[in-house]
């Protein structure tokens, strides 16, 4: 959801050409899977366009050199990525909700079933991220 929410906000502000945004999984479980259907429904309900052909890929060590920022939804994701990318010498790692001025994880719909709360967390954080750059 975060990839497409950020892209939609950047496009609405006319700055999408300045960003290359990709989401990636921290484990192999979801590799090749499409966007989770409840996430698709939530994005659609908010009018957020998404690439229906998008499938999950796993983050790689090479991603550290490819991206200026690597943003995590929760602390568990951060710990798992640190197994793949153990060092962050350039300070690229950042928690998503820090862009919203909060020191907590994004609400996880996998456990709560509340995709709307997740959407709102991500939307607020993405707006903060755009204001930060």
mmCIF file of C-alpha atoms in Angstrom:
data_model
loop_
_atom_site.group_PDB
_atom_site.id
_atom_site.type_symbol
_atom_site.label_atom_id
_atom_site.label_comp_id
_atom_site.label_asym_id
_atom_site.label_seq_id
_atom_site.Cartn_x
_atom_site.Cartn_y
_atom_site.Cartn_z
ATOM 1 C CA UNK A 1 0.000 0.000 0.000
ATOM 2 C CA UNK A 2 2.790 2.423 0.898
ATOM 3 C CA UNK A 3 4.379 2.276 -2.554
ATOM 4 C CA UNK A 4 1.153 3.269 -4.273
ATOM 5 C CA UNK A 5 0.054 5.826 -1.693
ATOM 6 C CA UNK A 6 3.409 7.602 -1.974
ATOM 7 C CA UNK A 7 3.306 7.481 -5.787
ATOM 8 C CA UNK A 8 -0.231 8.909 -5.809
ATOM 9 C CA UNK A 9 0.731 11.774 -3.498
ATOM 10 C CA UNK A 10 3.865 12.552 -5.511
ATOM 11 C CA UNK A 11 1.868 12.526 -8.746
ATOM 12 C CA UNK A 12 -0.806 14.812 -7.274
ATOM 13 C CA UNK A 13 1.948 17.284 -6.345
ATOM 14 C CA UNK A 14 3.598 17.021 -9.771
ATOM 15 C CA UNK A 15 6.855 15.660 -8.370
ATOM 16 C CA UNK A 16 6.624 11.975 -9.314
ATOM 17 C CA UNK A 17 9.545 12.326 -11.769
ATOM 18 C CA UNK A 18 11.864 12.989 -8.821
ATOM 19 C CA UNK A 19 11.203 9.635 -7.166
ATOM 20 C CA UNK A 20 11.748 5.959 -7.850
ATOM 21 C CA UNK A 21 9.685 3.986 -5.362
ATOM 22 C CA UNK A 22 9.606 0.226 -4.898
ATOM 23 C CA UNK A 23 8.275 -1.923 -2.120
ATOM 24 C CA UNK A 24 10.000 -5.126 -1.104
ATOM 25 C CA UNK A 25 9.321 -7.974 1.277
ATOM 26 C CA UNK A 26 11.640 -8.903 4.114
ATOM 27 C CA UNK A 27 11.088 -12.640 3.804
ATOM 28 C CA UNK A 28 10.705 -15.160 1.013
ATOM 29 C CA UNK A 29 7.112 -16.087 1.942
ATOM 30 C CA UNK A 30 5.413 -13.569 -0.317
ATOM 31 C CA UNK A 31 7.780 -13.574 -3.310
ATOM 32 C CA UNK A 32 5.757 -13.580 -6.511
ATOM 33 C CA UNK A 33 2.437 -12.956 -4.782
ATOM 34 C CA UNK A 34 0.199 -10.133 -6.012
ATOM 35 C CA UNK A 35 -1.019 -7.274 -3.845
ATOM 36 C CA UNK A 36 -3.082 -8.706 -1.001
ATOM 37 C CA UNK A 37 -6.797 -8.431 -1.994
ATOM 38 C CA UNK A 38 -7.908 -6.427 1.091
ATOM 39 C CA UNK A 39 -5.072 -3.965 0.403
ATOM 40 C CA UNK A 40 -6.258 -3.636 -3.196
ATOM 41 C CA UNK A 41 -9.811 -2.974 -2.012
ATOM 42 C CA UNK A 42 -8.644 -0.323 0.453
ATOM 43 C CA UNK A 43 -6.539 1.444 -2.170
ATOM 44 C CA UNK A 44 -9.453 1.349 -4.623
ATOM 45 C CA UNK A 45 -11.878 2.727 -2.030
ATOM 46 C CA UNK A 46 -9.570 5.732 -1.643
ATOM 47 C CA UNK A 47 -9.081 6.182 -5.391
ATOM 48 C CA UNK A 48 -5.399 5.269 -5.221
ATOM 49 C CA UNK A 49 -4.189 3.758 -8.494
ATOM 50 C CA UNK A 50 -1.981 0.699 -8.286
ATOM 51 C CA UNK A 51 -0.261 -1.672 -10.674
ATOM 52 C CA UNK A 52 -2.391 -4.810 -10.573
ATOM 53 C CA UNK A 53 0.507 -6.807 -12.033
ATOM 54 C CA UNK A 54 2.802 -5.893 -9.117
ATOM 55 C CA UNK A 55 4.193 -8.940 -7.347
ATOM 56 C CA UNK A 56 6.272 -9.158 -4.204
ATOM 57 C CA UNK A 57 10.038 -9.324 -4.347
ATOM 58 C CA UNK A 58 12.496 -9.701 -1.508
ATOM 59 C CA UNK A 59 14.847 -6.903 -0.528
ATOM 60 C CA UNK A 60 18.485 -7.498 -1.478
ATOM 61 C CA UNK A 61 21.820 -6.189 -0.267
ATOM 62 C CA UNK A 62 22.138 -4.404 -3.633
ATOM 63 C CA UNK A 63 19.072 -2.318 -2.783
ATOM 64 C CA UNK A 64 21.182 -0.343 -0.321
ATOM 65 C CA UNK A 65 23.145 1.126 -3.222
ATOM 66 C CA UNK A 66 20.061 1.603 -5.404
ATOM 67 C CA UNK A 67 17.962 3.698 -3.021
ATOM 68 C CA UNK A 68 18.418 6.905 -1.032
ATOM 69 C CA UNK A 69 16.019 5.774 1.694
ATOM 70 C CA UNK A 70 14.892 2.400 2.986
ATOM 71 C CA UNK A 71 11.722 2.795 5.000
ATOM 72 C CA UNK A 72 10.311 0.179 7.369
ATOM 73 C CA UNK A 73 6.733 -0.392 8.449
ATOM 74 C CA UNK A 74 7.738 -1.908 11.775
ATOM 75 C CA UNK A 75 10.676 -2.852 13.961
ATOM 76 C CA UNK A 76 10.375 -6.511 13.002
ATOM 77 C CA UNK A 77 10.953 -5.571 9.350
ATOM 78 C CA UNK A 78 13.994 -3.537 10.357
ATOM 79 C CA UNK A 79 15.506 -6.473 12.260
ATOM 80 C CA UNK A 80 14.925 -8.846 9.338
ATOM 81 C CA UNK A 81 16.466 -6.424 6.843
ATOM 82 C CA UNK A 82 19.503 -6.006 9.071
ATOM 83 C CA UNK A 83 20.218 -9.691 8.410
ATOM 84 C CA UNK A 84 20.434 -8.868 4.682
ATOM 85 C CA UNK A 85 21.889 -5.348 4.980
ATOM 86 C CA UNK A 86 23.726 -5.373 8.311
ATOM 87 C CA UNK A 87 25.134 -1.840 8.170
ATOM 88 C CA UNK A 88 23.599 1.548 7.416
ATOM 89 C CA UNK A 89 26.659 3.812 7.041
ATOM 90 C CA UNK A 90 24.728 6.398 5.017
ATOM 91 C CA UNK A 91 21.767 6.652 7.397
ATOM 92 C CA UNK A 92 19.236 5.406 4.850
ATOM 93 C CA UNK A 93 17.146 3.344 7.285
ATOM 94 C CA UNK A 94 14.067 5.048 8.702
ATOM 95 C CA UNK A 95 10.845 3.948 10.328
ATOM 96 C CA UNK A 96 7.751 4.955 8.339
ATOM 97 C CA UNK A 97 5.890 6.493 11.259
ATOM 98 C CA UNK A 98 8.850 8.730 12.089
ATOM 99 C CA UNK A 99 7.715 10.818 9.099
ATOM 100 C CA UNK A 100 4.442 11.319 10.972
ATOM 101 C CA UNK A 101 6.291 12.371 14.134
ATOM 102 C CA UNK A 102 5.488 9.090 15.886
ATOM 103 C CA UNK A 103 7.756 6.457 17.382
ATOM 104 C CA UNK A 104 5.514 3.460 16.770
ATOM 105 C CA UNK A 105 4.998 0.885 14.052
ATOM 106 C CA UNK A 106 2.469 1.230 11.246
ATOM 107 C CA UNK A 107 -0.785 -0.481 12.243
ATOM 108 C CA UNK A 108 -0.458 -4.032 10.903
ATOM 109 C CA UNK A 109 -3.629 -5.238 9.172
ATOM 110 C CA UNK A 110 -2.344 -8.798 9.141
ATOM 111 C CA UNK A 111 -3.092 -8.932 12.856
ATOM 112 C CA UNK A 112 -5.875 -6.356 13.211
ATOM 113 C CA UNK A 113 -7.778 -6.793 9.954
ATOM 114 C CA UNK A 114 -8.126 -2.992 9.950
ATOM 115 C CA UNK A 115 -6.794 -1.959 6.550
ATOM 116 C CA UNK A 116 -8.265 1.515 6.951
ATOM 117 C CA UNK A 117 -6.101 2.221 10.015
ATOM 118 C CA UNK A 118 -3.069 1.032 8.065
ATOM 119 C CA UNK A 119 -4.017 3.222 5.111
ATOM 120 C CA UNK A 120 -4.353 6.282 7.356
ATOM 121 C CA UNK A 121 -1.000 5.616 9.058
ATOM 122 C CA UNK A 122 0.743 5.256 5.723
ATOM 123 C CA UNK A 123 -1.007 8.283 4.206
ATOM 124 C CA UNK A 124 0.036 10.508 7.107
ATOM 125 C CA UNK A 125 3.603 9.221 6.999
ATOM 126 C CA UNK A 126 3.879 9.591 3.214
ATOM 127 C CA UNK A 127 2.667 13.185 3.445
ATOM 128 C CA UNK A 128 5.364 13.776 6.054
ATOM 129 C CA UNK A 129 7.950 12.079 3.876
ATOM 130 C CA UNK A 130 7.107 14.344 0.928
ATOM 131 C CA UNK A 131 7.354 17.387 3.183
ATOM 132 C CA UNK A 132 10.753 16.134 4.400
ATOM 133 C CA UNK A 133 12.403 16.010 0.955
#
